[in-house]
Short mmCIF file of C-alpha atoms in Angstrom, two decimals:
data_model
loop_
_atom_site.label_atom_id
_atom_site.label_comp_id
_atom_site.label_asym_id
_atom_site.label_seq_id
_atom_site.Cartn_x
_atom_site.Cartn_y
_atom_site.Cartn_z
CA MET A 1 -0.30 33.46 -28.52
CA ALA A 2 -1.20 30.07 -29.94
CA ASP A 3 -4.79 29.22 -30.72
CA ARG A 4 -6.70 29.81 -27.50
CA ALA A 5 -9.73 27.78 -28.41
CA PRO A 6 -10.03 24.36 -26.78
CA ASP A 7 -11.33 21.30 -28.55
CA PRO A 8 -14.85 22.20 -29.82
CA ARG A 9 -16.14 18.80 -28.69
CA MET A 10 -14.93 19.57 -25.20
CA LEU A 11 -16.78 22.90 -25.22
CA ALA A 12 -19.94 21.21 -26.47
CA VAL A 13 -19.83 18.55 -23.74
CA LEU A 14 -19.06 21.17 -21.09
CA LYS A 15 -22.05 23.26 -22.19
CA LYS A 16 -24.28 20.21 -22.20
CA ALA A 17 -23.23 19.23 -18.66
CA VAL A 18 -23.60 22.81 -17.45
CA GLY A 19 -27.11 22.92 -18.93
CA VAL A 20 -28.12 19.73 -17.11
CA LEU A 21 -26.78 20.95 -13.73
CA GLN A 22 -28.46 24.36 -14.14
CA GLU A 23 -31.73 22.70 -15.11
CA GLU A 24 -31.54 20.59 -11.92
CA GLY A 25 -30.64 23.61 -9.79
CA ILE A 26 -27.40 21.97 -8.62
CA PRO A 27 -24.80 24.59 -7.64
CA PHE A 28 -21.42 24.03 -9.32
CA ALA A 29 -18.40 25.88 -10.65
CA LEU A 30 -15.88 25.34 -13.39
CA ALA A 31 -12.54 24.15 -11.94
CA GLY A 32 -9.17 22.79 -13.06
CA SER A 33 -7.64 23.39 -16.47
CA MET A 34 -10.85 24.68 -18.05
CA ALA A 35 -11.20 27.29 -15.28
CA CYS A 36 -7.58 28.28 -15.92
CA TRP A 37 -8.39 28.64 -19.58
CA ALA A 38 -11.53 30.66 -18.92
CA LEU A 39 -9.43 32.91 -16.65
CA GLY A 40 -6.83 33.56 -19.35
CA GLY A 41 -4.63 30.47 -19.29
CA PRO A 42 -3.82 28.08 -22.13
CA PRO A 43 -6.56 25.85 -23.57
CA SER A 44 -7.19 22.64 -21.64
CA ARG A 45 -6.12 19.52 -23.45
CA HIS A 46 -7.27 17.10 -20.80
CA ASP A 47 -10.74 17.02 -19.43
CA VAL A 48 -13.45 19.17 -17.94
CA ASP A 49 -13.50 19.62 -14.16
CA LEU A 50 -16.63 20.81 -12.37
CA ALA A 51 -16.64 21.46 -8.62
CA LEU A 52 -19.78 20.65 -6.65
CA LEU A 53 -20.87 19.70 -3.14
CA GLN A 54 -20.34 16.07 -2.21
CA SER A 55 -23.98 15.93 -1.12
CA ASP A 56 -25.07 16.86 -4.67
CA ALA A 57 -22.87 14.32 -6.47
CA GLU A 58 -25.41 11.49 -6.60
CA ARG A 59 -28.19 13.78 -7.84
CA ALA A 60 -25.87 15.23 -10.50
CA LEU A 61 -24.91 11.72 -11.67
CA GLU A 62 -28.56 10.72 -12.04
CA ALA A 63 -29.45 13.85 -13.99
CA LEU A 64 -26.42 13.51 -16.28
CA ALA A 65 -27.12 9.81 -16.84
CA ALA A 66 -30.68 10.72 -17.83
CA ALA A 67 -29.22 13.21 -20.31
CA GLY A 68 -27.18 10.46 -21.95
CA PHE A 69 -23.85 10.71 -20.12
CA ARG A 70 -22.08 7.48 -19.21
CA ILE A 71 -21.34 7.57 -15.49
CA GLU A 72 -18.51 6.10 -13.43
CA ARG A 73 -17.97 5.94 -9.65
CA PRO A 74 -14.19 5.52 -9.16
CA PRO A 75 -12.82 4.45 -5.76
CA GLU A 76 -10.84 7.67 -5.15
CA GLY A 77 -13.51 9.15 -2.90
CA TRP A 78 -13.13 12.77 -4.00
CA LEU A 79 -14.78 12.76 -7.43
CA VAL A 80 -17.12 10.95 -9.81
CA LYS A 81 -16.77 10.86 -13.60
CA VAL A 82 -19.16 11.22 -16.50
CA TRP A 83 -18.45 10.75 -20.21
CA ASP A 84 -20.05 11.98 -23.38
CA ASP A 85 -18.78 11.94 -26.96
CA GLY A 86 -15.44 10.57 -25.69
CA ILE A 87 -14.95 13.58 -23.41
CA LEU A 88 -14.46 13.09 -19.66
CA VAL A 89 -16.09 15.42 -17.16
CA ASP A 90 -14.86 15.09 -13.57
CA LEU A 91 -17.34 16.11 -10.87
CA ILE A 92 -15.09 16.96 -7.94
CA TRP A 93 -15.93 17.81 -4.35
CA ALA A 94 -12.40 17.81 -2.93
CA PRO A 95 -9.84 19.18 -5.39
CA MET A 96 -6.27 19.38 -4.01
CA GLY A 97 -6.03 21.65 -0.99
CA LEU A 98 -9.70 22.53 -1.03
CA ARG A 99 -13.08 21.22 0.06
CA VAL A 100 -16.02 22.43 -2.02
CA THR A 101 -18.47 24.16 0.32
CA HIS A 102 -21.38 26.56 -0.22
CA GLU A 103 -18.94 29.35 0.55
CA VAL A 104 -16.46 28.19 -2.11
CA LEU A 105 -19.25 28.00 -4.70
CA ARG A 106 -20.62 31.41 -3.67
CA ALA A 107 -17.15 32.88 -4.37
CA ALA A 108 -17.39 31.61 -7.97
CA ARG A 109 -17.77 34.33 -10.63
CA PRO A 110 -19.28 33.84 -14.09
CA VAL A 111 -16.82 33.54 -16.97
CA ASN A 112 -17.57 33.47 -20.65
CA VAL A 113 -17.32 29.96 -22.12
CA ASP A 114 -17.88 30.22 -25.84
CA GLY A 115 -20.75 32.67 -25.36
CA MET A 116 -22.23 30.94 -22.32
CA PRO A 117 -21.82 32.44 -18.83
CA VAL A 118 -20.52 29.69 -16.52
CA PRO A 119 -19.54 30.16 -12.86
CA ALA A 120 -15.84 29.44 -12.30
CA LEU A 121 -14.07 28.93 -8.96
CA ALA A 122 -12.36 32.03 -7.58
CA PRO A 123 -8.86 32.43 -9.05
CA THR A 124 -7.30 31.89 -5.60
CA ASP A 125 -9.07 28.52 -5.34
CA VAL A 126 -8.16 27.47 -8.88
CA LEU A 127 -4.51 28.40 -8.30
CA THR A 128 -4.44 26.54 -4.96
CA SER A 129 -5.26 23.24 -6.65
CA LYS A 130 -3.04 23.93 -9.65
CA LEU A 131 -0.02 24.82 -7.52
CA LEU A 132 -0.47 21.87 -5.15
CA ALA A 133 -0.73 19.52 -8.14
CA LEU A 134 2.65 20.60 -9.55
CA ASN A 135 5.14 17.76 -9.67
CA GLU A 136 8.50 17.19 -11.28
CA GLY A 137 6.95 15.16 -14.07
CA HIS A 138 4.47 17.92 -14.91
CA LEU A 139 6.05 21.29 -14.33
CA ASP A 140 4.34 23.61 -16.76
CA PHE A 141 4.92 27.12 -15.44
CA GLU A 142 4.14 28.59 -18.86
CA GLY A 143 0.41 27.98 -18.63
CA LEU A 144 0.27 29.11 -15.01
CA LEU A 145 2.12 32.34 -15.81
CA ALA A 146 -0.30 33.05 -18.64
CA MET A 147 -3.22 32.55 -16.29
CA VAL A 148 -1.66 34.60 -13.48
CA ARG A 149 -1.11 37.51 -15.87
CA GLY A 150 -4.82 37.47 -16.57
CA VAL A 151 -6.14 37.31 -13.01
CA ARG A 152 -3.41 38.73 -10.77
CA GLU A 153 -5.61 41.52 -9.40
CA GLN A 154 -8.26 38.99 -8.32
CA VAL A 155 -5.90 36.69 -6.38
CA ASP A 156 -5.54 36.76 -2.60
CA TRP A 157 -1.77 36.25 -2.73
CA ASP A 158 -1.19 35.97 1.03
CA GLU A 159 -3.90 33.33 1.29
CA LEU A 160 -2.48 31.46 -1.71
CA ARG A 161 1.04 31.53 -0.20
CA ARG A 162 -0.34 30.23 3.09
CA ARG A 163 -2.25 27.37 1.48
CA THR A 164 0.64 26.22 -0.69
CA GLU A 165 3.51 26.86 1.71
CA ALA A 166 4.33 23.18 2.21
CA GLN A 167 4.84 22.52 -1.52
CA PRO A 168 8.35 23.50 -2.68
CA LEU A 169 7.35 23.65 -6.35
CA ALA A 170 4.47 25.99 -5.48
CA ARG A 171 6.83 28.22 -3.50
CA SER A 172 9.23 28.23 -6.48
CA PHE A 173 6.45 29.27 -8.81
CA LEU A 174 5.32 32.06 -6.51
CA TYR A 175 8.95 33.23 -6.19
CA LEU A 176 9.27 33.26 -9.98
CA ALA A 177 5.98 35.12 -10.33
CA GLY A 178 7.29 37.63 -7.78
CA GLU A 179 10.57 38.13 -9.68
CA LEU A 180 8.54 38.81 -12.82
CA GLY A 181 6.59 41.47 -10.96
CA LEU A 182 3.30 39.54 -11.20
CA THR A 183 2.67 39.32 -7.46
CA PRO A 184 2.80 41.97 -4.75
CA GLU A 185 5.56 41.74 -2.13
CA PRO A 186 4.49 39.38 0.66
CA GLU A 187 3.66 41.00 3.99
CA PRO A 188 6.92 40.94 5.92
CA GLU A 189 6.89 38.48 8.81
CA PRO A 190 7.12 40.28 12.16
CA ALA A 191 10.74 40.21 13.29
CA ARG A 192 11.13 37.69 16.08
CA LEU A 193 14.84 37.69 16.54
CA THR A 194 17.45 40.43 16.44
CA ALA A 195 20.38 40.07 14.04
CA GLY A 196 22.64 38.63 16.74
CA GLU A 197 20.13 35.95 17.59
CA THR A 198 19.46 34.60 14.10
CA GLU A 199 22.30 32.10 14.18
CA ASP A 200 20.61 30.38 17.12
CA LEU A 201 17.76 29.33 14.84
CA GLY A 202 19.71 26.40 13.40
CA ALA A 203 20.63 25.20 16.86
CA LEU A 204 17.03 25.57 18.01
CA THR A 205 15.77 23.44 15.10
CA GLU A 206 18.44 20.83 15.71
CA GLN A 207 17.63 20.68 19.44
CA THR A 208 13.98 20.11 18.60
CA ARG A 209 14.82 17.49 16.00
CA ARG A 210 16.94 15.62 18.53
CA ALA A 211 14.18 15.84 21.10
CA LEU A 212 11.86 14.02 18.68
CA ALA A 213 14.45 11.25 18.31
CA GLU A 214 15.22 10.95 22.00
CA ASP A 215 11.70 11.30 23.41
CA PRO A 216 10.97 7.83 24.82
CA ARG A 217 7.39 8.00 23.51
CA LEU A 218 8.49 8.75 19.96
CA GLY A 219 11.93 7.68 18.72
CA GLN A 220 11.07 9.72 15.64
CA LEU A 221 14.17 10.33 13.52
CA ASP A 222 12.91 11.52 10.19
CA VAL A 223 10.73 14.54 10.80
CA CYS A 224 12.17 17.64 9.16
CA ILE A 225 11.58 21.00 10.87
CA THR A 226 11.73 24.21 8.85
CA LEU A 227 11.34 27.56 10.58
CA ARG A 228 9.85 30.44 8.63
CA GLY A 229 9.11 33.58 10.58
CA GLN A 230 7.01 32.37 13.46
CA ARG A 231 5.83 29.19 11.81
CA ALA A 232 7.42 25.77 12.19
CA LEU A 233 6.74 23.52 9.20
CA LEU A 234 6.97 19.77 9.94
CA THR A 235 7.42 17.29 7.08
CA GLY A 236 8.22 13.58 6.90
CA HIS A 237 6.44 10.33 7.64
CA VAL A 238 4.98 8.99 10.87
CA VAL A 239 3.25 5.66 11.39
CA THR A 240 0.07 6.61 13.23
CA ARG A 241 -2.18 9.60 13.89
CA ASP A 242 -1.31 9.44 17.62
CA ARG A 243 2.36 9.83 16.81
CA GLN A 244 1.61 12.69 14.42
CA GLN A 245 -0.08 14.57 17.25
CA LEU A 246 2.68 13.70 19.70
CA VAL A 247 5.30 15.04 17.27
CA ALA A 248 3.46 18.38 17.14
CA ALA A 249 3.17 18.44 20.94
CA VAL A 250 6.90 17.80 21.45
CA VAL A 251 7.79 20.47 18.87
CA ALA A 252 5.43 22.92 20.61
CA GLU A 253 7.22 22.25 23.91
CA HIS A 254 10.59 23.07 22.38
CA LEU A 255 9.50 25.94 20.15
CA PRO A 256 7.14 27.98 22.32
CA GLY A 257 5.53 30.86 20.43
CA TYR A 258 5.80 29.17 17.04
CA GLU A 259 2.70 28.28 15.11
CA ILE A 260 3.04 24.65 14.06
CA ASP A 261 2.18 23.57 10.56
CA ASN A 262 2.09 19.78 10.80
CA ALA A 263 2.45 18.55 7.21
CA THR A 264 3.74 15.10 8.19
CA THR A 265 2.05 12.20 6.45
CA ILE A 266 0.71 9.07 8.14
CA LEU A 267 1.80 5.66 6.93
CA ASP A 268 -0.71 3.40 8.60
CA ASP A 269 -2.75 1.05 6.49
CA LEU A 270 -0.53 1.00 3.39
CA PRO A 271 -2.11 -1.11 0.65
CA GLU A 272 -0.76 -4.35 -0.75
CA PRO A 273 1.24 -3.83 -3.94
CA PRO A 274 -0.73 -4.58 -7.11
CA ALA A 275 -0.02 -8.03 -8.59
CA THR A 276 1.70 -6.39 -11.56
CA ALA A 277 4.23 -4.67 -9.30
CA GLU A 278 6.38 -7.75 -8.75
CA GLU A 279 9.91 -7.16 -9.98
CA ASP A 280 11.76 -9.94 -11.79
CA LEU A 281 15.37 -9.95 -10.68
CA GLY A 282 17.06 -12.45 -12.93
CA ALA A 283 16.48 -14.44 -16.05
CA ASP A 284 16.83 -18.21 -16.22
CA ARG A 285 20.09 -19.32 -17.75
CA MET B 1 10.74 -19.27 -9.35
CA ILE B 2 10.84 -17.82 -5.88
CA HIS B 3 8.65 -14.96 -4.82
CA VAL B 4 10.05 -12.85 -2.01
CA ALA B 5 8.05 -10.24 -0.11
CA ALA B 6 10.05 -7.65 1.80
CA VAL B 7 9.45 -4.60 3.98
CA GLY B 8 11.44 -2.65 6.55
CA ASP B 9 10.95 0.15 9.04
CA ILE B 10 7.47 -0.83 10.13
CA HIS B 11 8.09 0.98 13.46
CA PHE B 12 5.23 -0.97 14.98
CA GLY B 13 3.66 -0.39 18.36
CA PRO B 14 0.37 -1.07 20.13
CA ASP B 15 -1.01 2.14 18.55
CA ALA B 16 -0.62 0.62 15.08
CA ALA B 17 -2.45 -2.62 15.89
CA GLY B 18 -4.69 -3.82 13.08
CA THR B 19 -3.04 -1.79 10.31
CA LEU B 20 -0.75 -4.51 8.92
CA ARG B 21 -2.64 -7.75 9.36
CA PRO B 22 -5.35 -7.25 6.71
CA HIS B 23 -2.69 -6.75 4.02
CA LEU B 24 -0.77 -9.91 4.94
CA GLU B 25 -3.68 -12.32 5.21
CA HIS B 26 -3.34 -13.62 1.67
CA LEU B 27 0.42 -13.22 1.42
CA ASN B 28 0.88 -16.98 0.92
CA GLU B 29 -0.95 -16.67 -2.40
CA ARG B 30 1.66 -14.17 -3.63
CA ALA B 31 4.96 -14.91 -1.90
CA ASP B 32 7.06 -17.82 -0.62
CA LEU B 33 8.71 -15.91 2.22
CA LEU B 34 8.57 -12.56 3.98
CA LEU B 35 11.72 -10.60 4.84
CA LEU B 36 11.60 -7.91 7.55
CA ALA B 37 14.50 -5.47 7.23
CA GLY B 38 14.76 -4.07 10.76
CA ASP B 39 13.25 -1.19 12.72
CA LEU B 40 10.35 -3.44 13.51
CA THR B 41 9.48 -1.34 16.57
CA ARG B 42 9.46 2.33 17.49
CA VAL B 43 11.87 2.30 20.45
CA GLY B 44 12.63 -1.39 20.94
CA ALA B 45 10.18 -1.90 23.82
CA PRO B 46 9.05 -5.50 24.42
CA GLU B 47 5.38 -4.42 24.38
CA GLU B 48 5.90 -3.06 20.86
CA ALA B 49 7.42 -6.38 19.80
CA ALA B 50 4.48 -8.18 21.41
CA ALA B 51 2.03 -6.04 19.44
CA LEU B 52 3.90 -6.87 16.23
CA ALA B 53 4.03 -10.56 17.11
CA GLU B 54 0.28 -10.59 17.57
CA GLU B 55 -0.14 -8.78 14.24
CA LEU B 56 2.11 -11.23 12.36
CA ALA B 57 1.01 -14.45 14.06
CA GLY B 58 -0.69 -16.59 11.47
CA VAL B 59 1.06 -15.13 8.43
CA ALA B 60 1.25 -18.28 6.36
CA VAL B 61 4.75 -17.94 4.86
CA PRO B 62 8.15 -18.32 6.53
CA MET B 63 9.30 -15.01 8.01
CA VAL B 64 12.92 -13.96 8.38
CA ALA B 65 13.96 -10.73 10.10
CA VAL B 66 16.86 -8.64 11.34
CA LEU B 67 16.63 -5.95 13.99
CA GLY B 68 17.26 -2.28 13.25
CA ASN B 69 18.75 0.54 15.31
CA HIS B 70 15.31 1.45 16.74
CA ASP B 71 14.94 -2.09 18.07
CA TYR B 72 18.08 -1.59 20.19
CA HIS B 73 17.03 1.75 21.68
CA SER B 74 15.61 0.42 24.97
CA ASP B 75 18.61 -1.93 25.50
CA ARG B 76 16.20 -4.88 25.32
CA ALA B 77 17.00 -6.17 21.84
CA GLY B 78 17.30 -9.74 23.14
CA GLU B 79 13.76 -9.67 24.50
CA VAL B 80 12.43 -8.09 21.30
CA ALA B 81 14.06 -10.85 19.22
CA ALA B 82 12.81 -13.59 21.55
CA ILE B 83 9.22 -12.35 21.36
CA LEU B 84 9.33 -12.41 17.55
CA GLU B 85 10.98 -15.83 17.53
CA GLY B 86 8.08 -16.93 19.70
CA ILE B 87 5.71 -16.75 16.73
CA GLY B 88 8.14 -18.52 14.44
CA ILE B 89 10.03 -15.62 12.87
CA THR B 90 13.67 -16.53 12.20
CA MET B 91 15.78 -13.72 13.66
CA LEU B 92 19.19 -13.35 12.04
CA GLU B 93 22.30 -11.53 13.25
CA GLY B 94 25.51 -12.63 11.61
CA ASP B 95 24.03 -15.98 10.67
CA SER B 96 21.81 -17.47 8.00
CA VAL B 97 18.84 -19.72 7.39
CA VAL B 98 17.88 -21.99 4.51
CA VAL B 99 14.25 -21.87 3.41
CA PRO B 100 13.05 -24.62 1.06
CA VAL B 101 10.74 -23.25 -1.65
CA ASN B 102 9.09 -25.41 -4.32
CA GLY B 103 11.94 -27.91 -4.40
CA ALA B 104 14.61 -25.19 -4.46
CA THR B 105 16.51 -23.67 -1.56
CA VAL B 106 16.77 -20.00 -0.61
CA GLY B 107 19.59 -19.01 1.73
CA VAL B 108 19.06 -15.81 3.68
CA ALA B 109 22.07 -14.28 5.46
CA GLY B 110 21.19 -11.43 7.77
CA THR B 111 22.68 -8.71 9.89
CA LYS B 112 21.58 -5.32 11.13
CA GLY B 113 24.81 -3.92 9.68
CA PHE B 114 25.99 -0.49 10.73
CA GLY B 115 27.18 2.89 9.47
CA GLY B 116 30.59 4.23 8.56
CA GLY B 117 30.06 5.63 5.11
CA PHE B 118 30.95 4.81 1.55
CA VAL B 119 34.01 4.68 -0.68
CA GLY B 120 36.03 7.87 -0.46
CA ALA B 121 34.24 9.08 2.66
CA CYS B 122 34.23 6.20 5.13
CA GLY B 123 35.35 6.34 8.73
CA SER B 124 38.31 4.29 9.86
CA GLU B 125 39.41 2.54 13.04
CA PHE B 126 41.58 5.44 14.12
CA GLY B 127 41.80 7.87 17.02
CA GLU B 128 39.54 7.77 20.01
CA PRO B 129 38.34 4.43 21.34
CA GLU B 130 34.75 5.43 20.52
CA MET B 131 35.64 5.89 16.85
CA LYS B 132 37.56 2.61 16.72
CA PHE B 133 34.64 0.89 18.40
CA PHE B 134 32.16 2.39 15.93
CA MET B 135 34.06 1.28 12.85
CA ALA B 136 35.04 -2.11 14.29
CA HIS B 137 31.35 -2.83 14.92
CA SER B 138 30.58 -2.04 11.28
CA ARG B 139 33.50 -4.14 10.02
CA CYS B 140 32.67 -7.14 12.22
CA LEU B 141 29.06 -7.26 11.10
CA ALA B 142 30.14 -7.03 7.44
CA GLU B 143 32.68 -9.83 7.93
CA ARG B 144 30.06 -12.06 9.53
CA LEU B 145 27.68 -11.33 6.65
CA GLU B 146 30.33 -12.33 4.14
CA ARG B 147 31.06 -15.57 6.02
CA SER B 148 27.35 -16.42 6.28
CA LEU B 149 26.78 -15.79 2.58
CA ALA B 150 29.88 -17.75 1.57
CA GLY B 151 28.79 -20.63 3.78
CA LEU B 152 25.44 -20.97 2.04
CA ASP B 153 25.15 -23.71 -0.56
CA THR B 154 21.67 -22.88 -1.82
CA ASP B 155 20.06 -22.27 -5.19
CA VAL B 156 19.53 -18.59 -4.39
CA LYS B 157 21.22 -16.34 -1.83
CA VAL B 158 19.64 -13.26 -0.31
CA ALA B 159 21.23 -10.75 2.07
CA LEU B 160 18.90 -9.17 4.63
CA LEU B 161 20.16 -5.94 6.23
CA HIS B 162 18.90 -2.90 8.03
CA TYR B 163 21.70 -0.50 7.08
CA ALA B 164 22.48 0.21 3.42
CA PRO B 165 25.29 -1.57 1.55
CA CYS B 166 25.56 1.02 -1.24
CA PRO B 167 24.85 4.72 -1.73
CA ASP B 168 22.47 4.24 -4.71
CA THR B 169 19.48 3.50 -2.52
CA LEU B 170 20.19 6.53 -0.29
CA ASN B 171 19.51 8.95 -3.12
CA GLY B 172 17.14 11.53 -1.61
CA GLU B 173 18.80 11.56 1.81
CA ARG B 174 21.16 14.35 2.86
CA LEU B 175 24.76 13.53 1.93
CA GLU B 176 25.89 14.65 5.39
CA ILE B 177 24.15 11.69 7.04
CA TYR B 178 25.31 8.95 4.65
CA PRO B 179 27.87 7.67 7.19
CA PHE B 180 24.96 7.03 9.58
CA LEU B 181 22.91 5.23 6.93
CA GLY B 182 25.21 2.47 5.81
CA CYS B 183 28.66 1.24 4.95
CA TYR B 184 30.43 0.08 1.80
CA LEU B 185 31.89 -2.86 3.77
CA LEU B 186 28.41 -4.42 3.67
CA GLY B 187 28.43 -4.00 -0.12
CA GLU B 188 31.81 -5.72 -0.35
CA ALA B 189 30.47 -8.59 1.74
CA VAL B 190 27.49 -8.94 -0.61
CA ASP B 191 29.75 -8.90 -3.67
CA ARG B 192 32.18 -11.46 -2.26
CA GLY B 193 29.48 -13.66 -0.74
CA GLY B 194 27.32 -13.44 -3.85
CA ALA B 195 23.74 -12.46 -3.03
CA THR B 196 21.28 -12.27 -5.90
CA LEU B 197 19.19 -9.81 -3.91
CA THR B 198 20.03 -7.59 -0.93
CA VAL B 199 17.24 -5.80 0.89
CA HIS B 200 17.68 -3.13 3.53
CA GLY B 201 15.72 -0.34 5.19
CA HIS B 202 16.77 2.53 7.48
CA ALA B 203 16.87 5.28 4.81
CA HIS B 204 13.31 6.61 4.81
CA ARG B 205 14.00 9.31 2.25
CA GLY B 206 16.06 7.12 -0.05
CA THR B 207 15.11 5.31 -3.26
CA GLU B 208 14.18 1.70 -3.86
CA ARG B 209 16.64 0.42 -6.45
CA GLY B 210 20.41 0.26 -6.56
CA LEU B 211 23.44 -1.92 -7.23
CA THR B 212 26.51 -2.76 -5.22
CA ALA B 213 29.90 -1.90 -6.74
CA GLY B 214 29.98 -5.49 -7.96
CA GLY B 215 26.63 -5.21 -9.70
CA HIS B 216 24.38 -7.07 -7.26
CA HIS B 217 20.79 -5.91 -6.88
CA VAL B 218 20.02 -3.84 -3.79
CA ARG B 219 16.51 -2.79 -2.76
CA ASN B 220 15.63 -0.27 -0.07
CA VAL B 221 12.31 -1.55 1.25
CA ALA B 222 11.82 1.02 4.04
CA GLN B 223 8.06 1.45 4.21
CA PRO B 224 8.08 5.21 3.47
CA VAL B 225 10.14 4.46 0.33
CA ILE B 226 7.99 1.66 -1.06
CA GLY B 227 4.64 3.16 -0.04
CA HIS B 228 3.01 -0.28 0.20
CA ALA B 229 2.59 -2.96 2.85
CA TYR B 230 5.55 -4.81 1.23
CA ARG B 231 7.37 -5.26 -2.08
CA LEU B 232 7.49 -8.41 -4.19
CA TYR B 233 10.61 -9.72 -5.96
CA CYS B 234 10.86 -12.73 -8.22
CA LEU B 235 14.09 -14.76 -8.10
CA HIS B 236 15.05 -17.72 -10.29
CA SER B 237 16.31 -20.83 -8.58
CA ASP B 238 18.94 -21.59 -11.23
CA GLY B 239 20.15 -18.01 -11.30
CA ASP B 240 23.19 -16.21 -9.94
CA GLY B 241 23.07 -17.48 -6.41
CA ALA B 242 24.39 -20.88 -7.37
CA ASP B 243 27.28 -19.44 -9.39
CA PRO B 244 30.43 -20.62 -7.57
CA GLU B 245 32.39 -17.64 -8.95
CA CYS B 246 30.32 -15.33 -6.82
CA ALA B 247 31.61 -16.90 -3.63
CA ALA B 248 35.26 -16.15 -4.41
CA PRO B 249 36.80 -12.79 -3.52
CA ALA B 250 37.68 -10.96 -6.69
CA SER B 251 38.12 -7.48 -8.07
CA ASN B 252 35.08 -5.38 -8.85
CA THR B 253 35.62 -5.86 -12.56
CA ALA B 254 35.55 -9.63 -12.31
CA LEU B 255 32.52 -9.49 -10.04
CA ALA B 256 30.58 -7.27 -12.40
CA GLY B 257 30.67 -10.13 -14.87
CA ALA B 258 30.04 -12.90 -12.41
CA GLY B 259 27.41 -11.20 -10.32
CA GLN B 260 25.25 -9.48 -12.86
CA PRO B 261 22.11 -11.30 -13.87
CA ALA B 262 22.21 -12.81 -17.31
#
C-alpha cells in the first residue's frame, strides 16, 4: 500500500484542535476522510472533519479562535470552519444523512491518530456520509474498499443499506462490496408475492404512477416509484411540501401494505442564479 | 445586448404563494424580459393562475408566456391565459410579439408545441383518427411557429415553447417517452424560421443545453433542470436573428452555416 501517513501539518492541526476541544470539555468525534483514514482507509488529502453538537458550535469556535485559529461562519447552515497553518478544519453538526446527537457521539470509539487517542464516529456513521456523498464526478471506490476491509466487522450493514437505499451509487458500492465477499448477505425481504403474482408488480407501479398524474389535487407526472420488497421508494421533484405529503398519501392508497420511503425533493424557493451564471449566446459580428 | 430570463414548469398554485416573488423583485436589474415556458399551473385551474398572477404582478420587465400541457388539464386554458394577460403577460400560441429593448427589437414567437417524437422515430398521420389528430396537432403548431418566426423582422428572434424541439435537451429522460416530450417538426420550424435562442420546458429530467439539427441554440429551462428561479441568457442585437438567410428554407447543411453563431 502507498504511504499511509497524511500530511504532517494536517495531523498537527488536527491534534491542536482536538486538544482545544478536550480542554473545553466539548464532546466531538473525528468524521469524514480523516475518520476513514483512522479506520484503515487511504490518507485524507482534503481537510479535517470533526463532528459536534450544533449547540456546542459557537463555544468551540470561541475556544479555537482563542487558540489562534482563524474562524469562518459559512452560510451552509450545517457546519462552521476554522483554519490554522493553511489547514481547514470543518466543525460539522449535520454531515450527509446524519444529525450529530449525544447518541451519535457516544457511539464514537477512540482511534489512534499519530499516537493520540481521538474519538471517531462509528464506522456505520462514517460510511453513511461517505456513501451518500458519492457522485459521478468523485467515484473513488478504491479508498472506500480499503476502509471497508478494515472495519467490516464493526459495520451494521442492514442499517447502512437502509440509510443509503435511495442513492444508486451507494447501492452499487454495497453490491460490489458484497460480490467481493466484504459484506454479509442482506436479510432476505419477506416474500410478499408468489411467483405467479410477480409480473403484476409492474402494472401496480404503473397504476399508482398514473393515479398521481390523474389525481385532480396533484397532476404530478414525474414522480418515479420503485418497489423493493415491501418498500415503495418515491423519487423526483415536487413544488411544495403539501404536494410531497399528498403524493405519499395517494401512493399509500394505491399500495396498501407498502412502507413508503418518500425521497422526493421540494422545489419551492429556488434561489436566483448568481450574476456570473448568465450565458452568452452569440458574439457580435 | 439583450438579457433574457427564462423559466418553465413552475407548476404554481395557491400552496406555493410567496415562493417566487422574492426572487423576481430585482429582475429588472438583470434582465430585459422574462419568458415563461409553459406548465405555469399544476392542473390548469383558474385559481392557480390567479395565484400566479398575484405572484408575478409588479415584475418590472415585459413577460411573455406560452401554456403547457398541465395548463390545459382542467379544460379551462382560455381562462388561465386571460387571467395572466390581466396582469400584462403576453400569452402566445401560434403568434408572436415584438419587445423593444435598448433601441433594438426582440421578436418572440411562441407555441405550446406538442409531441410526436424525433427523426427516425416520429409518429405519422396514419391509421386511426386519434393518431392522425395527434400528429396533425403537432404539425399545425410547428407550421404556425415557423410562420410566426419567418414573419418577424426584428434584430433578434426567440422561439418560446413548452415541448422540446430536439432530443439533446431530453438527455436524462427515458427514451420510451421521447414521443410525449417533443417533436422534431418544432426543430425544423426553428431552423427555417431562424431563432437565435429557443427555450422550452416539459422535460423535468432532461438537460439544459442542446442544438437543433440546424445548429440553433436550445435551452430546457424546466425548473427542476435549471435548479434556480430562472436562467439568464445574453443575446446580441446584431447577431444571427437578423440574418436573412435564416428565414429561407434550406437543407440542414446550409443552415448549419447560416444559423450557427459566429
